[in-house]
mmCIF file of C-alpha atoms and ligand atoms in Angstrom:
data_model
loop_
_atom_site.group_PDB
_atom_site.id
_atom_site.type_symbol
_atom_site.label_atom_id
_atom_site.label_comp_id
_atom_site.label_asym_id
_atom_site.label_seq_id
_atom_site.Cartn_x
_atom_site.Cartn_y
_atom_site.Cartn_z
ATOM 1 C CA UNK A 1 0.022 0.405 0.267
ATOM 2 C CA UNK A 2 2.735 2.442 0.733
ATOM 3 C CA UNK A 3 4.913 1.372 -2.370
ATOM 4 C CA UNK A 4 1.421 2.244 -4.181
ATOM 5 C CA UNK A 5 0.646 5.800 -2.281
ATOM 6 C CA UNK A 6 4.119 7.090 -2.849
ATOM 7 C CA UNK A 7 3.933 6.249 -6.670
ATOM 8 C CA UNK A 8 4.590 9.096 -9.299
ATOM 9 C CA UNK A 9 1.479 8.902 -11.223
ATOM 10 C CA UNK A 10 3.257 11.095 -14.630
ATOM 11 C CA UNK A 11 6.563 10.087 -16.830
ATOM 12 C CA UNK A 12 7.699 13.254 -18.478
ATOM 13 C CA UNK A 13 10.783 13.367 -20.787
ATOM 14 C CA UNK A 14 14.012 13.967 -19.144
ATOM 15 C CA UNK A 15 16.450 13.781 -21.586
ATOM 16 C CA UNK A 16 16.219 13.892 -25.065
ATOM 17 C CA UNK A 17 19.750 13.085 -27.825
ATOM 18 C CA UNK A 18 19.607 12.503 -31.812
ATOM 19 C CA UNK A 19 22.603 12.113 -33.203
ATOM 20 C CA UNK A 20 23.105 12.313 -37.193
ATOM 21 C CA UNK A 21 25.229 10.047 -39.446
ATOM 22 C CA UNK A 22 28.607 12.419 -41.001
ATOM 23 C CA UNK A 23 28.483 12.466 -44.560
ATOM 24 C CA UNK A 24 26.207 14.871 -45.593
ATOM 25 C CA UNK A 25 24.321 13.670 -49.424
ATOM 26 C CA UNK A 26 23.402 17.440 -50.812
ATOM 27 C CA UNK A 27 20.768 17.697 -53.669
ATOM 28 C CA UNK A 28 22.908 18.910 -55.793
ATOM 29 C CA UNK A 29 24.962 15.588 -54.855
ATOM 30 C CA UNK A 30 22.088 13.877 -56.285
ATOM 31 C CA UNK A 31 22.026 15.722 -59.718
ATOM 32 C CA UNK A 32 24.938 13.957 -60.625
ATOM 33 C CA UNK A 33 23.192 10.740 -60.575
ATOM 34 C CA UNK A 34 19.639 11.305 -61.413
ATOM 35 C CA UNK A 35 17.731 13.408 -63.447
ATOM 36 C CA UNK A 36 16.222 15.806 -60.936
ATOM 37 C CA UNK A 37 17.445 18.969 -59.586
ATOM 38 C CA UNK A 38 17.782 21.195 -56.743
ATOM 39 C CA UNK A 39 14.734 23.472 -57.853
ATOM 40 C CA UNK A 40 12.352 20.607 -58.107
ATOM 41 C CA UNK A 41 13.452 18.477 -54.832
ATOM 42 C CA UNK A 42 13.574 21.972 -52.921
ATOM 43 C CA UNK A 43 9.869 23.423 -54.157
ATOM 44 C CA UNK A 44 8.277 20.084 -54.142
ATOM 45 C CA UNK A 45 9.524 18.600 -50.615
ATOM 46 C CA UNK A 46 11.663 21.369 -49.092
ATOM 47 C CA UNK A 47 14.783 19.231 -48.556
ATOM 48 C CA UNK A 48 17.655 20.306 -49.014
ATOM 49 C CA UNK A 49 20.287 17.833 -47.898
ATOM 50 C CA UNK A 50 20.099 14.298 -46.639
ATOM 51 C CA UNK A 51 22.393 12.393 -43.601
ATOM 52 C CA UNK A 52 23.605 8.906 -44.929
ATOM 53 C CA UNK A 53 25.218 6.074 -42.653
ATOM 54 C CA UNK A 54 29.224 4.795 -43.724
ATOM 55 C CA UNK A 55 29.727 1.481 -44.864
ATOM 56 C CA UNK A 56 29.214 -0.702 -41.871
ATOM 57 C CA UNK A 57 28.137 1.978 -39.614
ATOM 58 C CA UNK A 58 24.407 0.192 -38.447
ATOM 59 C CA UNK A 59 20.781 1.095 -37.385
ATOM 60 C CA UNK A 60 22.542 0.058 -33.613
ATOM 61 C CA UNK A 61 25.341 2.240 -34.077
ATOM 62 C CA UNK A 62 22.991 6.009 -34.672
ATOM 63 C CA UNK A 63 20.939 4.773 -31.867
ATOM 64 C CA UNK A 64 23.406 3.668 -28.882
ATOM 65 C CA UNK A 65 24.581 7.424 -30.120
ATOM 66 C CA UNK A 66 21.476 9.616 -29.557
ATOM 67 C CA UNK A 67 20.817 7.357 -26.400
ATOM 68 C CA UNK A 68 24.156 8.055 -24.788
ATOM 69 C CA UNK A 69 23.216 11.392 -25.642
ATOM 70 C CA UNK A 70 19.906 11.493 -24.303
ATOM 71 C CA UNK A 71 21.296 9.467 -20.656
ATOM 72 C CA UNK A 72 23.218 12.155 -20.449
ATOM 73 C CA UNK A 73 21.099 14.523 -20.349
ATOM 74 C CA UNK A 74 18.701 13.401 -18.144
ATOM 75 C CA UNK A 75 21.251 12.010 -15.636
ATOM 76 C CA UNK A 76 20.068 8.377 -16.364
ATOM 77 C CA UNK A 77 22.613 5.718 -15.614
ATOM 78 C CA UNK A 78 22.161 2.650 -18.343
ATOM 79 C CA UNK A 79 22.048 0.453 -14.893
ATOM 80 C CA UNK A 80 18.830 2.526 -13.752
ATOM 81 C CA UNK A 81 16.938 1.419 -16.841
ATOM 82 C CA UNK A 82 13.462 -0.243 -17.030
ATOM 83 C CA UNK A 83 13.480 -0.527 -20.617
ATOM 84 C CA UNK A 84 14.396 -0.061 -23.667
ATOM 85 C CA UNK A 85 12.359 0.346 -26.731
ATOM 86 C CA UNK A 86 13.465 0.818 -30.233
ATOM 87 C CA UNK A 87 11.625 2.094 -32.791
ATOM 88 C CA UNK A 88 12.458 1.028 -36.253
ATOM 89 C CA UNK A 89 11.808 -0.480 -39.810
ATOM 90 C CA UNK A 90 15.369 -0.664 -40.775
ATOM 91 C CA UNK A 91 17.185 -2.822 -38.015
ATOM 92 C CA UNK A 92 19.977 -4.283 -38.293
ATOM 93 C CA UNK A 93 18.769 -7.567 -38.554
ATOM 94 C CA UNK A 94 15.956 -8.314 -40.644
ATOM 95 C CA UNK A 95 14.009 -10.478 -38.453
ATOM 96 C CA UNK A 96 15.745 -10.853 -35.081
ATOM 97 C CA UNK A 97 18.337 -10.245 -32.911
ATOM 98 C CA UNK A 98 16.180 -7.366 -31.776
ATOM 99 C CA UNK A 99 17.995 -3.848 -32.544
ATOM 100 C CA UNK A 100 16.906 -2.672 -28.242
ATOM 101 C CA UNK A 101 18.622 -5.867 -27.766
ATOM 102 C CA UNK A 102 21.722 -4.569 -29.815
ATOM 103 C CA UNK A 103 22.024 -1.172 -27.822
ATOM 104 C CA UNK A 104 20.255 -2.670 -24.260
ATOM 105 C CA UNK A 105 23.823 -4.861 -24.618
ATOM 106 C CA UNK A 106 25.724 -1.850 -25.814
ATOM 107 C CA UNK A 107 24.685 0.548 -23.443
ATOM 108 C CA UNK A 108 24.989 -1.910 -20.402
ATOM 109 C CA UNK A 109 21.437 -1.350 -19.123
ATOM 110 C CA UNK A 110 21.467 -5.216 -18.718
ATOM 111 C CA UNK A 111 18.333 -4.637 -15.969
ATOM 112 C CA UNK A 112 16.538 -3.122 -18.502
ATOM 113 C CA UNK A 113 13.658 -4.918 -20.812
ATOM 114 C CA UNK A 114 14.142 -4.243 -24.441
ATOM 115 C CA UNK A 115 11.930 -4.709 -27.676
ATOM 116 C CA UNK A 116 11.463 -3.369 -31.398
ATOM 117 C CA UNK A 117 8.410 -1.238 -32.230
ATOM 118 C CA UNK A 118 8.085 -1.004 -35.750
ATOM 119 C CA UNK A 119 4.626 1.734 -36.251
ATOM 120 C CA UNK A 120 6.907 2.749 -39.290
ATOM 121 C CA UNK A 121 7.203 6.510 -39.798
ATOM 122 C CA UNK A 122 4.834 7.038 -36.745
ATOM 123 C CA UNK A 123 6.957 4.544 -34.445
ATOM 124 C CA UNK A 124 8.138 7.692 -31.464
ATOM 125 C CA UNK A 125 4.187 8.903 -31.021
ATOM 126 C CA UNK A 126 3.478 5.037 -30.193
ATOM 127 C CA UNK A 127 6.678 4.322 -28.611
ATOM 128 C CA UNK A 128 5.553 7.470 -25.826
ATOM 129 C CA UNK A 129 2.636 6.456 -25.245
ATOM 130 C CA UNK A 130 3.710 2.659 -24.257
ATOM 131 C CA UNK A 131 6.881 3.732 -23.146
ATOM 132 C CA UNK A 132 4.545 5.976 -20.574
ATOM 133 C CA UNK A 133 1.976 2.718 -19.602
ATOM 134 C CA UNK A 134 5.559 1.559 -18.773
ATOM 135 C CA UNK A 135 7.082 4.315 -17.018
ATOM 136 C CA UNK A 136 3.544 5.005 -14.927
ATOM 137 C CA UNK A 137 3.390 1.616 -14.308
ATOM 138 C CA UNK A 138 7.018 0.135 -13.087
ATOM 139 C CA UNK A 139 8.071 3.578 -11.465
ATOM 140 C CA UNK A 140 11.376 2.634 -13.659
ATOM 141 C CA UNK A 141 13.145 5.091 -16.161
ATOM 142 C CA UNK A 142 12.522 3.967 -19.955
ATOM 143 C CA UNK A 143 14.901 5.118 -23.104
ATOM 144 C CA UNK A 144 12.776 5.407 -26.511
ATOM 145 C CA UNK A 145 15.405 5.347 -29.365
ATOM 146 C CA UNK A 146 13.907 5.892 -32.753
ATOM 147 C CA UNK A 147 16.644 4.693 -35.011
ATOM 148 C CA UNK A 148 16.427 4.764 -38.554
ATOM 149 C CA UNK A 149 19.143 4.045 -41.738
ATOM 150 C CA UNK A 150 16.431 4.215 -44.639
ATOM 151 C CA UNK A 151 19.532 4.718 -47.195
ATOM 152 C CA UNK A 152 19.653 0.803 -46.863
ATOM 153 C CA UNK A 153 15.865 0.271 -48.786
ATOM 154 C CA UNK A 154 16.482 2.704 -50.883
ATOM 155 C CA UNK A 155 16.632 2.187 -54.741
ATOM 156 C CA UNK A 156 19.311 4.935 -55.267
ATOM 157 C CA UNK A 157 18.007 5.357 -59.229
ATOM 158 C CA UNK A 158 14.766 5.885 -58.587
ATOM 159 C CA UNK A 159 14.102 10.057 -57.902
ATOM 160 C CA UNK A 160 11.013 9.273 -57.479
ATOM 161 C CA UNK A 161 11.888 8.000 -53.927
ATOM 162 C CA UNK A 162 15.451 8.048 -52.858
ATOM 163 C CA UNK A 163 15.670 12.007 -52.950
ATOM 164 C CA UNK A 164 13.314 11.894 -49.982
ATOM 165 C CA UNK A 165 14.840 9.990 -47.221
ATOM 166 C CA UNK A 166 17.911 10.482 -45.282
ATOM 167 C CA UNK A 167 19.425 8.255 -41.556
ATOM 168 C CA UNK A 168 19.607 9.308 -37.914
ATOM 169 C CA UNK A 169 18.236 8.393 -34.554
ATOM 170 C CA UNK A 170 16.548 10.106 -31.998
ATOM 171 C CA UNK A 171 16.133 9.177 -27.855
ATOM 172 C CA UNK A 172 14.659 10.185 -25.187
ATOM 173 C CA UNK A 173 14.555 9.073 -21.702
ATOM 174 C CA UNK A 174 11.269 9.392 -19.053
ATOM 175 C CA UNK A 175 11.476 9.239 -16.283
ATOM 176 C CA UNK A 176 8.266 9.267 -12.964
ATOM 177 C CA UNK A 177 6.652 12.215 -12.276
ATOM 178 C CA UNK A 178 4.392 13.644 -9.773
ATOM 179 C CA UNK A 179 3.550 16.172 -12.512
ATOM 180 C CA UNK A 180 2.287 15.841 -15.932
ATOM 181 C CA UNK A 181 4.837 15.580 -18.591
ATOM 182 C CA UNK A 182 3.061 13.690 -20.392
ATOM 183 C CA UNK A 183 -0.505 13.742 -21.318
ATOM 184 C CA UNK A 184 -2.163 11.703 -23.819
ATOM 185 C CA UNK A 185 -2.296 9.933 -27.002
ATOM 186 C CA UNK A 186 -3.755 9.325 -30.435
ATOM 187 C CA UNK A 187 -2.781 6.377 -31.967
ATOM 188 C CA UNK A 188 -4.431 5.772 -35.670
ATOM 189 C CA UNK A 189 -4.281 2.568 -38.010
ATOM 190 C CA UNK A 190 -6.070 2.007 -41.291
ATOM 191 C CA UNK A 191 -4.872 -1.010 -42.545
ATOM 192 C CA UNK A 192 -6.347 -1.407 -45.577
ATOM 193 C CA UNK A 193 -3.943 1.078 -47.516
ATOM 194 C CA UNK A 194 -0.739 -0.681 -46.942
ATOM 195 C CA UNK A 195 -0.464 -1.063 -50.151
ATOM 196 C CA UNK A 196 0.761 2.721 -51.323
ATOM 197 C CA UNK A 197 3.997 2.541 -48.755
ATOM 198 C CA UNK A 198 5.607 -0.426 -48.310
ATOM 199 C CA UNK A 199 8.618 -2.612 -49.009
ATOM 200 C CA UNK A 200 8.187 -6.355 -50.247
ATOM 201 C CA UNK A 201 11.563 -7.335 -48.382
ATOM 202 C CA UNK A 202 11.260 -9.310 -52.755
ATOM 203 C CA UNK A 203 7.675 -10.525 -52.131
ATOM 204 C CA UNK A 204 4.897 -8.630 -53.961
ATOM 205 C CA UNK A 205 2.658 -7.194 -51.393
ATOM 206 C CA UNK A 206 -0.247 -7.998 -53.920
ATOM 207 C CA UNK A 207 0.360 -11.267 -54.955
ATOM 208 C CA UNK A 208 2.739 -13.054 -52.744
ATOM 209 C CA UNK A 209 5.316 -13.819 -55.670
ATOM 210 C CA UNK A 210 8.929 -13.977 -55.610
ATOM 211 C CA UNK A 211 10.149 -10.856 -57.133
ATOM 212 C CA UNK A 212 13.474 -9.401 -57.861
ATOM 213 C CA UNK A 213 13.462 -5.743 -56.751
ATOM 214 C CA UNK A 214 13.546 -5.390 -52.874
ATOM 215 C CA UNK A 215 13.174 -1.118 -52.110
ATOM 216 C CA UNK A 216 10.434 1.007 -50.822
ATOM 217 C CA UNK A 217 7.996 1.706 -52.729
ATOM 218 C CA UNK A 218 6.031 4.043 -52.724
ATOM 219 C CA UNK A 219 2.492 5.756 -54.021
ATOM 220 C CA UNK A 220 3.852 9.295 -52.713
ATOM 221 C CA UNK A 221 0.395 10.972 -54.474
ATOM 222 C CA UNK A 222 -1.418 8.724 -52.141
ATOM 223 C CA UNK A 223 0.024 9.149 -49.030
ATOM 224 C CA UNK A 224 0.104 13.421 -49.316
ATOM 225 C CA UNK A 225 -3.858 13.191 -48.451
ATOM 226 C CA UNK A 226 -3.896 11.130 -46.741
ATOM 227 C CA UNK A 227 -0.937 12.496 -44.061
ATOM 228 C CA UNK A 228 -2.555 16.094 -44.258
ATOM 229 C CA UNK A 229 -6.126 14.900 -43.024
ATOM 230 C CA UNK A 230 -4.622 12.118 -40.550
ATOM 231 C CA UNK A 231 -1.723 14.794 -39.119
ATOM 232 C CA UNK A 232 -5.001 17.542 -39.066
ATOM 233 C CA UNK A 233 -7.460 15.043 -36.933
ATOM 234 C CA UNK A 234 -4.873 13.741 -34.746
ATOM 235 C CA UNK A 235 -3.727 17.524 -33.936
ATOM 236 C CA UNK A 236 -8.132 18.352 -33.392
ATOM 237 C CA UNK A 237 -8.357 15.265 -31.302
ATOM 238 C CA UNK A 238 -5.634 16.027 -28.923
ATOM 239 C CA UNK A 239 -7.201 19.255 -28.120
ATOM 240 C CA UNK A 240 -10.810 18.560 -27.996
ATOM 241 C CA UNK A 241 -9.957 15.532 -25.797
ATOM 242 C CA UNK A 242 -7.585 18.053 -23.684
ATOM 243 C CA UNK A 243 -9.914 21.080 -23.813
ATOM 244 C CA UNK A 244 -7.463 22.994 -25.333
ATOM 245 C CA UNK A 245 -7.165 25.366 -28.659
ATOM 246 C CA UNK A 246 -4.394 25.286 -30.940
ATOM 247 C CA UNK A 247 -3.266 28.365 -29.980
ATOM 248 C CA UNK A 248 -2.678 27.029 -26.052
ATOM 249 C CA UNK A 249 0.105 25.118 -28.112
ATOM 250 C CA UNK A 250 3.424 26.677 -28.219
ATOM 251 C CA UNK A 251 5.267 23.819 -30.425
ATOM 252 C CA UNK A 252 3.777 21.108 -33.185
ATOM 253 C CA UNK A 253 6.285 18.824 -34.242
ATOM 254 C CA UNK A 254 5.545 17.159 -36.492
ATOM 255 C CA UNK A 255 7.046 14.145 -39.012
ATOM 256 C CA UNK A 256 9.659 15.424 -41.485
ATOM 257 C CA UNK A 257 8.013 13.728 -45.118
ATOM 258 C CA UNK A 258 7.840 16.959 -47.013
ATOM 259 C CA UNK A 259 7.432 20.596 -46.139
ATOM 260 C CA UNK A 260 4.368 20.720 -47.869
ATOM 261 C CA UNK A 261 2.145 19.057 -46.170
ATOM 262 C CA UNK A 262 3.047 20.368 -43.322
ATOM 263 C CA UNK A 263 1.680 23.481 -44.600
ATOM 264 C CA UNK A 264 -1.161 22.310 -45.976
ATOM 265 C CA UNK A 265 -2.599 20.812 -42.762
ATOM 266 C CA UNK A 266 -1.426 24.887 -41.108
ATOM 267 C CA UNK A 267 -3.300 26.314 -44.332
ATOM 268 C CA UNK A 268 -6.322 23.437 -43.370
ATOM 269 C CA UNK A 269 -6.416 24.668 -40.103
ATOM 270 C CA UNK A 270 -5.726 28.293 -40.332
ATOM 271 C CA UNK A 271 -3.535 28.238 -37.933
ATOM 272 C CA UNK A 272 0.462 29.606 -38.374
ATOM 273 C CA UNK A 273 3.018 27.596 -40.067
ATOM 274 C CA UNK A 274 5.740 29.075 -37.493
ATOM 275 C CA UNK A 275 4.310 26.957 -34.368
ATOM 276 C CA UNK A 276 5.089 24.127 -36.421
ATOM 277 C CA UNK A 277 8.783 22.887 -35.620
ATOM 278 C CA UNK A 278 10.976 22.186 -39.143
ATOM 279 C CA UNK A 279 13.903 20.858 -39.883
ATOM 280 C CA UNK A 280 13.260 19.174 -43.369
ATOM 281 C CA UNK A 281 15.555 21.595 -45.381
ATOM 282 C CA UNK A 282 18.643 19.443 -43.143
ATOM 283 C CA UNK A 283 17.751 15.753 -42.506
ATOM 284 C CA UNK A 284 15.185 15.047 -44.971
ATOM 285 C CA UNK A 285 12.523 11.768 -43.683
ATOM 286 C CA UNK A 286 14.263 9.947 -41.383
ATOM 287 C CA UNK A 287 11.127 7.877 -40.879
ATOM 288 C CA UNK A 288 10.695 7.270 -37.068
ATOM 289 C CA UNK A 289 13.677 9.488 -35.982
ATOM 290 C CA UNK A 290 12.375 13.003 -37.274
ATOM 291 C CA UNK A 291 10.173 13.407 -34.446
ATOM 292 C CA UNK A 292 12.645 12.717 -32.039
ATOM 293 C CA UNK A 293 15.486 14.615 -33.903
ATOM 294 C CA UNK A 294 13.204 17.337 -34.600
ATOM 295 C CA UNK A 295 12.608 17.465 -31.282
ATOM 296 C CA UNK A 296 16.307 17.064 -29.918
ATOM 297 C CA UNK A 297 17.117 20.174 -32.312
ATOM 298 C CA UNK A 298 13.966 22.315 -31.076
ATOM 299 C CA UNK A 299 15.564 21.324 -27.594
ATOM 300 C CA UNK A 300 19.268 22.570 -27.328
ATOM 301 C CA UNK A 301 18.861 25.146 -29.455
ATOM 302 C CA UNK A 302 17.047 26.617 -26.074
ATOM 303 C CA UNK A 303 13.761 27.119 -27.832
ATOM 304 C CA UNK A 304 11.384 24.807 -25.696
ATOM 305 C CA UNK A 305 11.077 26.423 -22.463
ATOM 306 C CA UNK A 306 9.639 25.032 -18.996
ATOM 307 C CA UNK A 307 6.010 24.955 -18.669
ATOM 308 C CA UNK A 308 5.065 25.105 -22.553
ATOM 309 C CA UNK A 309 2.621 22.558 -24.366
ATOM 310 C CA UNK A 310 4.447 21.076 -27.016
ATOM 311 C CA UNK A 311 2.278 18.519 -29.361
ATOM 312 C CA UNK A 312 3.976 15.566 -31.445
ATOM 313 C CA UNK A 313 2.224 14.374 -34.658
ATOM 314 C CA UNK A 314 2.990 11.961 -37.407
ATOM 315 C CA UNK A 315 2.155 9.036 -39.963
ATOM 316 C CA UNK A 316 3.593 6.228 -42.264
ATOM 317 C CA UNK A 317 3.675 3.189 -43.600
ATOM 318 C CA UNK A 318 0.499 0.624 -42.165
ATOM 319 C CA UNK A 319 -0.283 3.088 -42.444
ATOM 320 C CA UNK A 320 -0.503 4.455 -39.614
ATOM 321 C CA UNK A 321 -0.785 7.711 -37.530
ATOM 322 C CA UNK A 322 -0.973 9.216 -34.106
ATOM 323 C CA UNK A 323 0.640 11.796 -31.871
ATOM 324 C CA UNK A 324 1.335 12.781 -28.084
ATOM 325 C CA UNK A 325 0.718 16.056 -26.000
ATOM 326 C CA UNK A 326 3.025 16.874 -23.103
ATOM 327 C CA UNK A 327 3.851 19.899 -21.236
ATOM 328 C CA UNK A 328 7.520 20.249 -21.347
ATOM 329 C CA UNK A 329 9.297 19.664 -17.640
ATOM 330 C CA UNK A 330 12.814 18.980 -17.380
HETATM 331 O O1 UT7 B 1 7.312 9.545 -44.283
HETATM 332 C C1 UT7 B 1 6.380 9.154 -45.647
HETATM 333 C C2 UT7 B 1 6.668 8.963 -46.715
HETATM 334 N N1 UT7 B 1 6.406 9.339 -48.206
HETATM 335 C C3 UT7 B 1 5.574 10.843 -48.192
HETATM 336 O O2 UT7 B 1 5.026 11.493 -47.122
HETATM 337 C C4 UT7 B 1 5.006 11.102 -49.432
HETATM 338 C C5 UT7 B 1 3.833 12.334 -49.620
HETATM 339 N N2 UT7 B 1 4.258 12.862 -50.927
HETATM 340 C C6 UT7 B 1 4.842 13.457 -51.520
HETATM 341 O O3 UT7 B 1 5.996 13.986 -50.658
HETATM 342 C C7 UT7 B 1 5.058 13.712 -52.402
HETATM 343 O O4 UT7 B 1 4.021 13.587 -53.354
HETATM 344 C C8 UT7 B 1 6.177 14.017 -53.926
HETATM 345 C C9 UT7 B 1 7.263 14.971 -53.343
HETATM 346 C C10 UT7 B 1 6.613 12.160 -53.653
HETATM 347 C C11 UT7 B 1 6.100 13.733 -55.411
HETATM 348 O O5 UT7 B 1 5.381 15.424 -55.267
HETATM 349 P P1 UT7 B 1 4.771 15.751 -56.476
HETATM 350 O O6 UT7 B 1 4.351 16.694 -56.424
HETATM 351 O O7 UT7 B 1 3.038 14.575 -55.633
HETATM 352 O O8 UT7 B 1 4.816 15.126 -57.926
HETATM 353 P P2 UT7 B 1 4.427 14.106 -58.832
HETATM 354 O O9 UT7 B 1 4.976 12.837 -58.115
HETATM 355 O O10 UT7 B 1 3.298 14.398 -58.966
HETATM 356 O O11 UT7 B 1 5.533 14.597 -60.024
HETATM 357 C C12 UT7 B 1 5.513 15.311 -60.516
HETATM 358 C C13 UT7 B 1 6.722 14.957 -61.906
HETATM 359 C C14 UT7 B 1 6.927 13.904 -62.629
HETATM 360 O O12 UT7 B 1 6.837 13.719 -63.865
HETATM 361 P P3 UT7 B 1 5.631 13.989 -64.801
HETATM 362 O O13 UT7 B 1 4.916 12.940 -64.574
HETATM 363 O O14 UT7 B 1 5.067 15.251 -64.613
HETATM 364 O O15 UT7 B 1 6.290 14.112 -65.744
HETATM 365 C C15 UT7 B 1 7.671 13.131 -62.111
HETATM 366 O O16 UT7 B 1 8.336 12.380 -62.710
HETATM 367 O O17 UT7 B 1 7.914 15.597 -61.289
HETATM 368 C C16 UT7 B 1 8.572 14.211 -61.641
HETATM 369 N N3 UT7 B 1 9.912 13.639 -60.631
HETATM 370 C C17 UT7 B 1 10.795 14.832 -60.955
HETATM 371 N N4 UT7 B 1 11.300 15.162 -61.196
HETATM 372 C C18 UT7 B 1 12.763 15.441 -60.652
HETATM 373 C C19 UT7 B 1 9.008 13.107 -59.669
HETATM 374 N N5 UT7 B 1 10.363 13.119 -58.613
HETATM 375 C C20 UT7 B 1 11.014 14.109 -58.916
HETATM 376 C C21 UT7 B 1 12.836 14.160 -58.986
HETATM 377 N N6 UT7 B 1 13.291 14.916 -59.792
HETATM 378 N N7 UT7 B 1 13.028 13.643 -58.026
#
């Protein structure tokens, strides 16, 4: 009874970290090997460059680096962690062991459970939702690492996909808290529409037949309106359920897939674009890592303040979508 009454009923983000591989590939670099232009890529997506892993550098390597930075920021030792969640769709091994286990081992977080989650680009909102539950129920620190090496899934001769993505990792540490912190989340999916964004791993999505190509495949024109619709829906639901107006929120951190998607959301909602944090120009679409990389950028550049309301929102393959609402208490 005593231990229950002394429980901290909330979870908060206590540390943030990110890591981007050193190698930068600019749009003009891509002009050398593709029929594309910097002008097309910037005007259609807002992307100017992306980071790409070196040979031999894997998802867990990026994840460990981001995790170390988040743990240092939170002043939490790896041995104190109760759970390591890795969100990724580009883990070191196709099936097992999970990348979270590799990260747990490299950190020496041996008291922690470790599990991978794959909700594609929406992985981070999903992981924050599940991580907050574990953190509060078990009263233990939780490490969430979102790490992706999309460059390994791309057909670098396909200009309609390869210009859009980049590699990177972001991480947060959750701690039990007496005050909220993480307040609410909306998670959703439309599993009837998975065929617009997938990687078949040698097997056709539609027929199950073996095929030679096994790169990421996307119908960008179909994903675009879905993205705009669900991002608006997630933001509206989070605000409505918590009796808030858009003006109460200081920062929206959206999945960085295309600047035009975010502009369309702001325009359609009739809210200022400046409230949406954008760093897609420097990092491109890093899938599930995009929201925590953006959070790291925003936080470590001193732009989030104690007590600010922060809303995350994402969408991705599945199709999946989701977002989180939090009060910033670090
Ligand atoms: O994490 C989730 C990931 N996915 C997304 O968020 C994707 C959402 N969709 C999008 O972001 C956009 O649909 C794209 C950026 C993928 C494409 O932009 P768009 O304005 O929908 O272009 P489009 O596909 O209609 O292509 C227009 C033209 C086409 O040429 P034609 O047929 O009009 O002659 C394409 O072949 O642009 C051409 N094109 C390019 N040209 C130069 C496509 N990619 C390129 C390129 N460089 N890289």
